[in-house]
Short mmCIF file of C-alpha atoms in Angstrom, two decimals:
data_model
loop_
_atom_site.label_atom_id
_atom_site.label_comp_id
_atom_site.label_asym_id
_atom_site.label_seq_id
_atom_site.Cartn_x
_atom_site.Cartn_y
_atom_site.Cartn_z
CA MET A 241 162.53 66.07 -206.88
CA ALA A 242 161.14 67.50 -203.75
CA ILE A 243 163.28 65.62 -201.41
CA GLY A 244 166.31 67.45 -202.74
CA GLU A 245 164.57 70.77 -202.15
CA CYS A 246 165.93 71.08 -198.65
CA ARG A 247 166.08 74.77 -198.30
CA ASP A 248 165.80 74.48 -194.52
CA VAL A 249 168.82 72.36 -194.04
CA GLU A 250 170.26 74.50 -191.35
CA SER A 251 168.43 72.23 -188.93
CA GLY A 252 169.09 68.69 -187.77
CA GLU A 253 170.77 67.12 -184.76
CA GLY A 254 170.77 63.60 -186.08
CA ASN A 255 172.13 65.30 -189.16
CA ASN A 256 173.83 67.93 -187.05
CA LEU A 257 171.64 70.40 -188.87
CA GLY A 258 171.62 72.77 -185.95
CA ASP A 259 174.92 74.47 -186.58
CA LEU A 260 173.46 77.41 -188.44
CA ASP A 261 170.34 79.52 -188.16
CA LEU A 262 169.92 81.64 -191.25
CA ASN A 263 167.41 83.89 -189.51
CA GLN A 264 169.91 85.23 -186.99
CA PRO A 265 171.78 88.55 -187.40
CA LEU A 266 175.37 88.23 -188.44
CA VAL A 267 177.01 91.39 -187.12
CA ILE A 268 178.20 92.20 -183.62
CA LYS A 269 180.49 95.21 -183.54
CA LYS A 270 183.99 94.74 -182.25
CA ASP A 271 187.57 95.63 -183.19
CA LYS A 272 188.71 95.41 -186.80
CA ILE A 273 190.87 92.51 -187.99
CA PHE A 274 192.36 91.53 -191.32
CA ALA A 275 193.26 87.88 -191.68
CA HIS A 276 195.88 87.84 -194.41
CA GLU A 277 197.98 84.73 -194.52
CA ASP A 278 201.02 86.86 -193.65
CA GLY A 279 199.24 88.20 -190.59
CA ASP A 280 199.22 91.84 -191.74
CA GLN A 281 196.40 94.13 -190.77
CA GLY A 282 194.86 96.94 -192.74
CA SER A 283 192.10 99.48 -192.66
CA ASP A 284 190.29 99.19 -196.01
CA LYS A 285 186.75 97.93 -195.52
CA SER A 286 186.15 97.19 -199.18
CA GLY A 287 185.45 93.58 -200.08
CA SER A 288 184.93 91.30 -203.04
CA ILE A 289 182.32 88.64 -203.70
CA GLY A 290 184.29 86.98 -206.48
CA MET A 291 185.43 84.02 -204.40
CA VAL A 292 181.95 83.63 -202.91
CA LEU A 293 180.47 83.38 -206.40
CA VAL A 294 183.14 80.93 -207.55
CA SER A 295 182.65 78.79 -204.42
CA THR A 296 178.88 78.83 -204.89
CA PHE A 297 179.22 77.79 -208.53
CA VAL A 298 181.43 74.88 -207.50
CA ALA A 299 179.03 73.78 -204.75
CA VAL A 300 175.91 73.87 -206.93
CA CYS A 301 177.55 71.38 -209.27
CA GLY A 302 176.43 69.01 -206.49
CA SER A 303 172.89 70.35 -206.82
CA PHE A 304 173.02 69.82 -210.58
CA GLU A 305 174.21 66.26 -209.92
CA PHE A 306 171.25 65.78 -207.58
CA GLY A 307 168.88 66.77 -210.37
CA SER A 308 170.70 64.56 -212.89
CA CYS A 309 170.18 61.52 -210.65
CA VAL A 310 166.52 62.31 -210.10
CA GLY A 311 165.80 62.91 -213.78
CA TYR A 312 167.61 59.83 -215.06
CA SER A 313 164.85 57.24 -214.81
CA ALA A 314 162.08 59.09 -216.68
CA PRO A 315 163.54 59.21 -220.22
CA THR A 316 165.31 55.84 -219.94
CA GLN A 317 162.54 53.58 -218.67
CA SER A 318 161.54 51.94 -221.95
CA ALA A 319 165.10 51.51 -223.23
CA ILE A 320 166.46 49.98 -220.01
CA ARG A 321 163.54 47.58 -219.69
CA ASP A 322 163.92 46.47 -223.30
CA ASP A 323 167.72 46.14 -223.29
CA LEU A 324 168.01 44.33 -219.94
CA ASN A 325 164.64 42.51 -220.01
CA LEU A 326 163.49 44.03 -216.72
CA SER A 327 160.04 43.41 -215.34
CA LEU A 328 157.87 46.26 -214.11
CA ALA A 329 158.72 45.37 -210.51
CA GLN A 330 162.45 45.34 -211.26
CA PHE A 331 162.38 48.78 -212.87
CA SER A 332 160.23 50.12 -210.05
CA MET A 333 162.89 48.95 -207.61
CA PHE A 334 165.57 50.60 -209.76
CA GLY A 335 163.70 53.90 -209.80
CA SER A 336 162.80 53.94 -206.12
CA ILE A 337 166.01 52.62 -204.58
CA LEU A 338 167.50 56.06 -205.23
CA THR A 339 165.33 57.35 -202.40
CA ILE A 340 166.50 54.62 -200.01
CA GLY A 341 170.11 55.58 -200.63
CA GLY A 342 169.13 59.23 -200.35
CA MET A 343 167.47 58.66 -197.00
CA LEU A 344 170.58 56.99 -195.59
CA GLY A 345 172.79 59.71 -197.03
CA ALA A 346 170.60 62.46 -195.63
CA VAL A 347 170.40 61.13 -192.07
CA THR A 348 174.17 60.66 -191.89
CA SER A 349 175.09 63.82 -193.77
CA GLY A 350 175.37 66.13 -190.78
CA ARG A 351 177.88 63.98 -188.95
CA THR A 352 179.76 63.36 -192.19
CA ALA A 353 179.99 67.09 -192.90
CA ASP A 354 181.13 67.79 -189.34
CA PHE A 355 183.77 65.07 -189.41
CA LEU A 356 185.15 65.59 -192.93
CA GLY A 357 184.28 69.25 -193.35
CA ARG A 358 181.90 70.65 -195.95
CA LYS A 359 184.41 70.18 -198.78
CA GLY A 360 185.31 66.69 -197.60
CA ALA A 361 181.64 65.68 -197.51
CA MET A 362 181.12 66.98 -201.06
CA ARG A 363 184.16 65.06 -202.27
CA MET A 364 182.81 61.90 -200.68
CA SER A 365 179.38 62.46 -202.24
CA ALA A 366 180.88 62.97 -205.68
CA SER A 367 182.86 59.75 -205.30
CA PHE A 368 179.71 57.80 -204.46
CA CYS A 369 177.89 59.29 -207.45
CA ILE A 370 180.72 58.50 -209.86
CA THR A 371 180.86 54.92 -208.59
CA GLY A 372 177.11 54.60 -208.99
CA TRP A 373 177.04 55.98 -212.52
CA LEU A 374 179.82 53.61 -213.60
CA ALA A 375 177.92 50.68 -212.12
CA ILE A 376 174.83 51.70 -214.10
CA TYR A 377 176.85 52.18 -217.30
CA PHE A 378 178.36 48.69 -217.11
CA SER A 379 175.13 47.02 -215.95
CA LYS A 380 174.03 43.79 -217.55
CA GLY A 381 171.18 43.07 -215.15
CA ALA A 382 168.97 44.37 -212.36
CA LEU A 383 171.44 43.89 -209.48
CA SER A 384 174.19 46.14 -210.79
CA LEU A 385 171.59 48.71 -211.81
CA ASP A 386 170.18 48.78 -208.29
CA VAL A 387 173.61 48.99 -206.67
CA GLY A 388 174.57 51.89 -208.90
CA ARG A 389 171.27 53.69 -208.28
CA PHE A 390 171.65 53.18 -204.53
CA PHE A 391 175.16 54.68 -204.58
CA THR A 392 174.01 57.75 -206.49
CA GLY A 393 171.11 58.05 -204.05
CA PHE A 394 173.46 58.01 -201.08
CA GLY A 395 175.61 60.65 -202.74
CA ILE A 396 172.75 63.03 -203.42
CA GLY A 397 171.38 62.44 -199.92
CA VAL A 398 174.59 63.98 -198.57
CA PHE A 399 174.50 66.71 -201.21
CA SER A 400 170.97 67.61 -200.11
CA TYR A 401 172.39 68.75 -196.77
CA VAL A 402 175.92 69.89 -197.40
CA VAL A 403 175.49 72.06 -200.52
CA PRO A 404 172.96 74.57 -199.11
CA ILE A 405 174.76 74.56 -195.76
CA PHE A 406 178.10 75.34 -197.43
CA ILE A 407 176.56 78.17 -199.47
CA ALA A 408 174.81 79.63 -196.43
CA GLU A 409 178.02 79.48 -194.40
CA ILE A 410 180.21 81.25 -196.96
CA ALA A 411 177.77 83.89 -198.22
CA PRO A 412 177.61 87.42 -196.81
CA LYS A 413 174.34 88.33 -195.14
CA ASN A 414 173.00 90.46 -198.00
CA LEU A 415 173.54 87.70 -200.59
CA ARG A 416 172.69 84.61 -198.58
CA GLY A 417 169.05 84.30 -199.61
CA GLY A 418 169.67 84.72 -203.31
CA LEU A 419 172.68 82.41 -203.42
CA THR A 420 170.93 79.73 -201.38
CA THR A 421 168.04 79.62 -203.88
CA LEU A 422 170.57 78.61 -206.56
CA ASN A 423 170.64 75.18 -204.90
CA GLN A 424 167.00 74.55 -205.74
CA LEU A 425 167.31 76.10 -209.18
CA MET A 426 170.26 73.88 -210.12
CA ILE A 427 168.46 70.75 -208.88
CA VAL A 428 165.58 71.51 -211.22
CA THR A 429 167.98 72.42 -214.03
CA GLY A 430 169.89 69.16 -213.65
CA SER A 431 166.66 67.19 -213.75
CA SER A 432 165.45 69.07 -216.81
CA VAL A 433 168.73 68.56 -218.67
CA SER A 434 168.55 64.81 -217.99
CA PHE A 435 164.99 64.74 -219.28
CA VAL A 436 165.93 66.51 -222.51
CA ILE A 437 169.21 64.82 -223.44
CA GLY A 438 167.87 61.45 -222.29
CA THR A 439 165.46 61.57 -225.22
CA ILE A 440 168.28 61.76 -227.79
CA ILE A 441 171.10 59.61 -226.36
CA SER A 442 171.25 56.06 -225.00
CA TRP A 443 170.74 55.27 -221.34
CA GLU A 444 174.38 54.19 -221.04
CA THR A 445 175.64 57.49 -222.41
CA LEU A 446 173.25 59.40 -220.18
CA ALA A 447 174.79 57.62 -217.19
CA LEU A 448 178.22 58.86 -218.24
CA THR A 449 176.98 62.45 -218.49
CA GLY A 450 176.04 62.18 -214.81
CA ILE A 451 179.75 62.01 -213.99
CA ILE A 452 180.50 65.42 -215.54
CA PRO A 453 179.10 67.58 -212.68
CA CYS A 454 181.07 65.46 -210.20
CA ILE A 455 184.31 66.10 -212.09
CA PHE A 456 183.66 69.85 -212.13
CA LEU A 457 182.95 69.68 -208.40
CA LEU A 458 186.06 67.70 -207.50
CA VAL A 459 188.32 69.98 -209.54
CA GLY A 460 186.66 73.15 -208.31
CA LEU A 461 186.95 72.19 -204.65
CA CYS A 462 190.73 72.35 -205.01
CA PHE A 463 190.51 76.11 -205.57
CA VAL A 464 187.90 77.30 -203.04
CA PRO A 465 188.17 77.72 -199.27
CA GLU A 466 186.54 75.56 -196.63
CA SER A 467 183.53 76.89 -194.72
CA PRO A 468 184.81 79.44 -192.15
CA ARG A 469 182.05 78.47 -189.72
CA TRP A 470 183.11 74.83 -189.76
CA LEU A 471 186.76 75.80 -189.26
CA ALA A 472 185.77 78.02 -186.33
CA LYS A 473 183.61 75.28 -184.85
CA ILE A 474 186.48 72.78 -184.72
CA GLY A 475 188.93 75.35 -183.37
CA ARG A 476 191.15 75.90 -186.42
CA GLU A 477 191.47 79.62 -185.72
CA LYS A 478 194.16 80.61 -188.23
CA GLU A 479 192.54 78.70 -191.09
CA PHE A 480 189.17 80.21 -190.12
CA GLN A 481 190.54 83.73 -190.52
CA VAL A 482 192.32 82.96 -193.77
CA ALA A 483 189.22 81.31 -195.30
CA LEU A 484 186.95 84.19 -194.32
CA GLN A 485 189.43 86.72 -195.69
CA ARG A 486 189.60 84.89 -199.04
CA LEU A 487 185.82 84.91 -199.26
CA ARG A 488 185.43 88.59 -198.39
CA GLY A 489 188.43 89.94 -200.33
CA LYS A 490 192.00 90.63 -199.27
CA ASP A 491 191.25 94.24 -198.28
CA ALA A 492 187.93 93.57 -196.54
CA ASP A 493 187.42 94.20 -192.83
CA ILE A 494 186.30 90.85 -191.39
CA SER A 495 186.56 91.53 -187.68
CA ASP A 496 182.85 92.05 -187.04
CA GLU A 497 181.88 88.89 -188.87
CA MET A 498 184.62 86.86 -187.20
CA ASP A 499 183.49 87.89 -183.75
CA GLU A 500 179.84 87.25 -184.52
CA ILE A 501 180.53 83.78 -185.93
CA GLN A 502 182.56 82.80 -182.87
CA GLU A 503 179.96 84.15 -180.47
CA TYR A 504 177.08 82.50 -182.32
CA ILE A 505 178.83 79.12 -182.42
CA GLY A 506 179.48 79.42 -178.68
CA THR A 507 175.80 80.17 -178.07
CA LEU A 508 174.65 77.17 -180.12
CA GLN A 509 177.03 74.83 -178.33
CA SER A 510 175.72 76.01 -174.95
CA LEU A 511 172.09 75.20 -175.81
CA PRO A 512 170.66 71.84 -174.69
CA LYS A 513 170.42 69.34 -177.53
CA ALA A 514 166.95 67.88 -177.91
CA LYS A 515 166.33 64.21 -178.62
CA MET A 516 163.74 62.83 -181.00
CA LEU A 517 161.33 61.91 -178.20
CA ASP A 518 161.47 65.46 -176.86
CA LEU A 519 159.65 66.62 -179.99
CA PHE A 520 156.43 64.99 -178.82
CA GLN A 521 156.09 67.22 -175.78
CA SER A 522 152.99 69.39 -175.87
CA LYS A 523 154.95 72.60 -176.48
CA TYR A 524 156.49 71.21 -179.70
CA ILE A 525 153.73 68.95 -181.01
CA ARG A 526 152.02 71.59 -183.16
CA ALA A 527 155.30 72.44 -184.92
CA VAL A 528 155.92 68.70 -185.44
CA ILE A 529 152.47 68.25 -186.96
CA ILE A 530 153.09 71.19 -189.30
CA GLY A 531 156.57 70.06 -190.36
CA VAL A 532 155.77 66.37 -190.79
CA GLY A 533 152.34 67.03 -192.30
CA LEU A 534 153.70 69.27 -195.01
CA MET A 535 156.24 66.63 -196.00
CA VAL A 536 153.61 63.89 -196.11
CA PHE A 537 151.35 65.97 -198.36
CA GLN A 538 154.29 67.07 -200.50
CA GLN A 539 155.29 63.49 -201.24
CA PHE A 540 151.90 61.77 -201.40
CA GLY A 541 150.74 64.32 -203.93
CA GLY A 542 152.66 62.04 -206.29
CA ILE A 543 155.64 64.14 -207.36
CA ASN A 544 158.23 61.35 -207.37
CA GLY A 545 156.00 58.86 -209.15
CA ILE A 546 155.01 61.35 -211.83
CA GLY A 547 158.54 62.70 -212.18
CA PHE A 548 160.41 59.38 -212.12
CA TYR A 549 158.19 57.73 -214.72
CA ALA A 550 156.97 60.66 -216.81
CA SER A 551 157.79 59.04 -220.14
CA GLN A 552 155.59 56.03 -219.33
CA THR A 553 152.71 58.31 -218.39
CA PHE A 554 152.91 60.14 -221.70
CA GLU A 555 153.08 56.88 -223.64
CA GLU A 556 149.99 55.54 -221.88
CA ALA A 557 148.21 58.76 -222.75
CA GLY A 558 148.99 58.13 -226.40
CA ILE A 559 151.61 60.79 -227.18
CA SER A 560 155.33 60.77 -227.86
CA SER A 561 157.29 60.28 -224.67
CA LYS A 562 160.08 62.48 -226.09
CA ILE A 563 157.80 65.43 -226.71
CA GLY A 564 156.16 65.03 -223.33
CA THR A 565 159.37 64.77 -221.32
CA ILE A 566 160.96 67.72 -223.14
CA ALA A 567 157.92 69.87 -222.37
CA TYR A 568 158.00 68.64 -218.76
CA ALA A 569 161.67 69.59 -218.49
CA CYS A 570 161.35 73.01 -220.06
CA ILE A 571 158.57 74.17 -217.77
CA GLN A 572 160.31 73.40 -214.46
CA VAL A 573 163.13 75.92 -214.49
CA PRO A 574 161.25 79.18 -215.25
CA ILE A 575 158.42 78.34 -212.84
CA THR A 576 160.92 77.55 -210.07
CA VAL A 577 162.47 80.98 -210.62
CA VAL A 578 159.03 82.59 -210.33
CA GLY A 579 158.32 80.70 -207.11
CA ALA A 580 161.63 81.80 -205.57
CA ALA A 581 160.82 85.41 -206.45
CA LEU A 582 157.33 85.21 -204.94
CA ILE A 583 158.05 83.43 -201.66
CA ASP A 584 159.02 86.58 -199.74
CA LYS A 585 156.40 88.74 -201.46
CA SER A 586 153.20 86.71 -201.55
CA GLY A 587 153.82 84.84 -198.30
CA ARG A 588 154.19 81.13 -197.60
CA ARG A 589 150.54 80.19 -197.06
CA PRO A 590 149.07 81.76 -200.21
CA LEU A 591 151.86 80.37 -202.38
CA ILE A 592 151.54 76.81 -201.12
CA MET A 593 147.73 76.89 -201.33
CA VAL A 594 147.80 78.19 -204.91
CA SER A 595 150.41 75.55 -205.73
CA ALA A 596 148.30 72.75 -204.20
CA THR A 597 145.25 73.99 -206.09
CA GLY A 598 147.24 73.71 -209.30
CA THR A 599 148.49 70.20 -208.52
CA PHE A 600 144.89 69.16 -207.79
CA LEU A 601 143.78 70.52 -211.16
CA GLY A 602 146.68 68.85 -212.95
CA CYS A 603 146.03 65.45 -211.37
CA PHE A 604 142.29 65.73 -211.96
CA LEU A 605 142.84 66.47 -215.66
CA ALA A 606 145.36 63.64 -216.06
CA GLY A 607 143.07 61.21 -214.23
CA THR A 608 140.13 62.29 -216.36
CA SER A 609 142.12 61.72 -219.55
CA PHE A 610 142.84 58.13 -218.52
CA PHE A 611 139.20 57.65 -217.52
CA LEU A 612 138.07 58.84 -220.96
CA LYS A 613 140.58 56.59 -222.68
CA GLY A 614 139.49 53.57 -220.65
CA ASN A 615 135.87 54.16 -221.60
CA GLY A 616 136.53 54.99 -225.25
CA LEU A 617 135.28 58.58 -224.92
CA LEU A 618 136.68 61.70 -226.65
CA LEU A 619 139.76 59.76 -227.72
CA ASN A 620 141.07 62.64 -229.82
CA TRP A 621 141.17 64.82 -226.73
CA VAL A 622 142.80 62.30 -224.39
CA PRO A 623 146.46 63.11 -225.24
CA ILE A 624 145.87 66.86 -225.00
CA ILE A 625 144.12 66.58 -221.64
CA ALA A 626 146.81 64.24 -220.28
CA VAL A 627 149.71 66.44 -221.32
CA SER A 628 147.95 69.55 -220.05
CA GLY A 629 147.31 67.88 -216.72
CA VAL A 630 150.88 66.72 -216.19
CA LEU A 631 152.34 70.07 -217.25
CA ILE A 632 149.94 72.00 -215.01
CA TYR A 633 150.89 69.65 -212.20
CA ILE A 634 154.65 70.10 -212.53
CA ALA A 635 154.35 73.87 -213.04
CA SER A 636 152.19 74.19 -209.94
CA PHE A 637 154.43 71.95 -207.87
CA SER A 638 157.52 73.91 -208.91
CA LEU A 639 155.78 77.14 -207.93
CA GLY A 640 155.38 76.30 -204.26
CA MET A 641 154.89 72.72 -203.11
CA GLY A 642 158.49 71.84 -203.88
CA ALA A 643 160.33 74.48 -201.84
CA VAL A 644 157.86 76.14 -199.48
CA PRO A 645 157.37 73.18 -197.09
CA TRP A 646 161.13 73.19 -196.46
CA VAL A 647 161.13 76.93 -195.83
CA ILE A 648 158.24 76.66 -193.36
CA MET A 649 159.87 73.70 -191.64
CA SER A 650 163.03 75.73 -191.08
CA GLU A 651 161.00 78.47 -189.42
CA VAL A 652 158.49 76.70 -187.15
CA PHE A 653 160.89 74.83 -184.86
CA PRO A 654 162.69 76.49 -181.93
CA ILE A 655 166.42 76.67 -182.51
CA HIS A 656 167.37 74.16 -179.80
CA VAL A 657 165.16 71.41 -181.29
CA LYS A 658 165.91 72.06 -184.96
CA GLY A 659 168.44 69.25 -184.92
CA ALA A 660 166.08 66.48 -183.89
CA ALA A 661 163.21 68.03 -185.83
CA GLY A 662 165.26 68.24 -189.00
CA SER A 663 166.19 64.57 -188.72
CA LEU A 664 162.56 63.53 -188.27
CA VAL A 665 161.26 65.63 -191.16
CA VAL A 666 164.02 64.50 -193.55
CA LEU A 667 163.32 60.88 -192.64
CA VAL A 668 159.59 61.28 -193.28
CA ASN A 669 160.27 63.03 -196.57
CA TRP A 670 162.58 60.34 -197.93
CA LEU A 671 160.30 57.53 -196.74
CA GLY A 672 157.38 59.17 -198.52
CA ALA A 673 159.48 59.59 -201.64
CA TRP A 674 160.34 55.90 -201.63
CA ALA A 675 156.74 54.81 -201.05
CA VAL A 676 155.39 56.91 -203.91
CA SER A 677 158.16 56.14 -206.40
CA TYR A 678 157.94 52.38 -205.72
CA THR A 679 154.15 52.07 -205.84
CA TYR A 680 153.50 54.36 -208.82
CA ASN A 681 153.90 51.74 -211.55
CA PHE A 682 151.78 49.22 -209.65
CA LEU A 683 149.05 51.79 -209.07
CA MET A 684 149.09 52.74 -212.75
CA SER A 685 148.72 49.05 -213.67
CA TRP A 686 145.75 48.83 -211.30
CA SER A 687 144.03 51.99 -212.55
CA SER A 688 145.66 54.99 -214.19
CA SER A 689 142.71 57.28 -213.58
CA ARG A 690 142.27 56.32 -209.93
CA THR A 691 145.99 56.78 -209.30
CA TYR A 692 145.78 60.41 -210.36
CA TYR A 693 142.50 60.95 -208.52
CA ILE A 694 144.21 59.72 -205.34
CA TYR A 695 147.02 62.23 -205.84
CA ALA A 696 144.39 64.93 -206.50
CA GLY A 697 142.76 64.02 -203.19
CA PHE A 698 146.02 64.58 -201.34
CA SER A 699 146.32 68.00 -202.99
CA LEU A 700 142.88 68.93 -201.66
CA LEU A 701 143.87 67.75 -198.20
CA THR A 702 146.97 69.92 -198.45
CA ILE A 703 144.85 73.02 -198.96
CA ILE A 704 142.70 72.18 -195.94
CA PHE A 705 145.74 71.34 -193.81
CA VAL A 706 147.50 74.61 -194.60
CA ALA A 707 144.33 76.66 -194.12
CA LYS A 708 143.64 75.15 -190.70
CA LEU A 709 147.04 74.54 -189.16
CA VAL A 710 149.92 76.33 -190.88
CA PRO A 711 150.71 79.91 -189.77
CA GLU A 712 152.05 82.59 -192.07
CA THR A 713 155.74 83.07 -191.30
CA LYS A 714 156.66 85.80 -193.79
CA GLY A 715 158.19 88.83 -192.12
CA LYS A 716 158.04 87.36 -188.60
CA THR A 717 160.88 86.80 -186.18
CA LEU A 718 161.41 83.30 -184.82
CA GLU A 719 159.91 84.42 -181.51
CA GLU A 720 156.76 85.74 -183.21
CA ILE A 721 156.40 82.49 -185.15
CA GLN A 722 156.64 80.46 -181.96
CA ALA A 723 154.04 82.65 -180.26
CA CYS A 724 151.69 82.16 -183.22
CA ILE A 725 152.16 78.38 -183.27
CA ASN A 726 151.60 78.07 -179.53
CA SER A 727 148.49 80.27 -179.51
CA ASP A 728 145.05 78.71 -179.35
CA LYS A 729 144.01 80.19 -182.70
CA GLY A 730 147.18 79.10 -184.49
CA GLY A 731 147.22 79.62 -188.20
CA GLN A 732 143.71 81.12 -188.25
CA ASP A 733 145.10 84.30 -186.69
CA ASP A 734 147.14 84.85 -189.83
CA VAL A 735 144.12 84.52 -192.07
CA ASN A 736 142.47 87.40 -190.24
CA ARG A 737 145.55 89.66 -190.36
#
């Protein structure tokens, strides 16, 4: 789900997302220090990334959990409705209330992570998810289902912030980009796994499998260090040095990185903190339009409706929901990998425009299949066209529309307003996710073909919006991006370059 694809999450004052700017250099040369627990110093500059990899693996269990929660409703819709006698409205509430919990978790995640630490926030998130899954497992009616779904939503809302932040804060500069993309990859993988195994086990058992990533996370957190940047920020100097030394290797020279982290944190704390209303000043309004606009088009292209209720869509098209959801699941992971590889090569604008073109084609094909079915035309072709449309849609979305808006959002805002801007954009994203996931079933009952044509229309508007307003940010410094955004020609300059 796109709302979990928060690759920008180094921004956010309401979330306290302004503690880290991944675009800044990490090295300022000073004296050499070794932070062994016994206080000894040394001279070997060699390091080890073993602990970084272990810590990243532990953290992305939270990303996998995110995907598991998102993917739960699609393969279980028919079984839950039949077993618990839920109406369409009741199941729509069950599917969409995840996003309400996620929104609340996301907007409070920054303060939670600052108060409890990154590890503490992940422990809290895992506890909420476990509680939610147990509530779903023992459910006998709509209320307990909704409570459980809300709890898992709150948990993944916190995960959406704290996991990529934790990875970015522990990773060395040369590995940060690659390791951070694992967050998105594991979200998609978790969703795909839920899609696949949900077709062969009961919905109650699938709920129990959602607890497994949380257990791995809780156990793993006992063996990995806390974020050095968070420790430095709250003044725990000795623990900061020890944590950084564990992450870089016992013989690694950490003095340069220590000094840079401390200086950068001091610089951030000296900057004025913008409020939400400050974003609507003329000098920020273009960046706000870009950031908010991309999130609106990302969500109203229909991703959370199509993803949450994929099995129903395939059934209405006249094919096996199991075959359809397995195909849906299998296509997400490899295409997400391709998109991550292309984002710094092809550029942001071309990738998102190609992606939006693909989502338009997918929605148009799916809508056409339902139109043909409703009019009794080419009935033998309807299932093929419907499946092709949905698969083209999800492949295209995974290529760019899922992750690229978050990357652009992290780049277009000046550093001192990233906090407030991040809060606004996250709020818009989760609200859009709720609106689409709640209304999807009602729209499909009204007209399946028109529902997909509406989503196709938003994909076309995305292409126009990006072409007219969004600048290319690949290979530019933050200062160059700001100059481009504030110029009269805006994004059009980049088309001509």
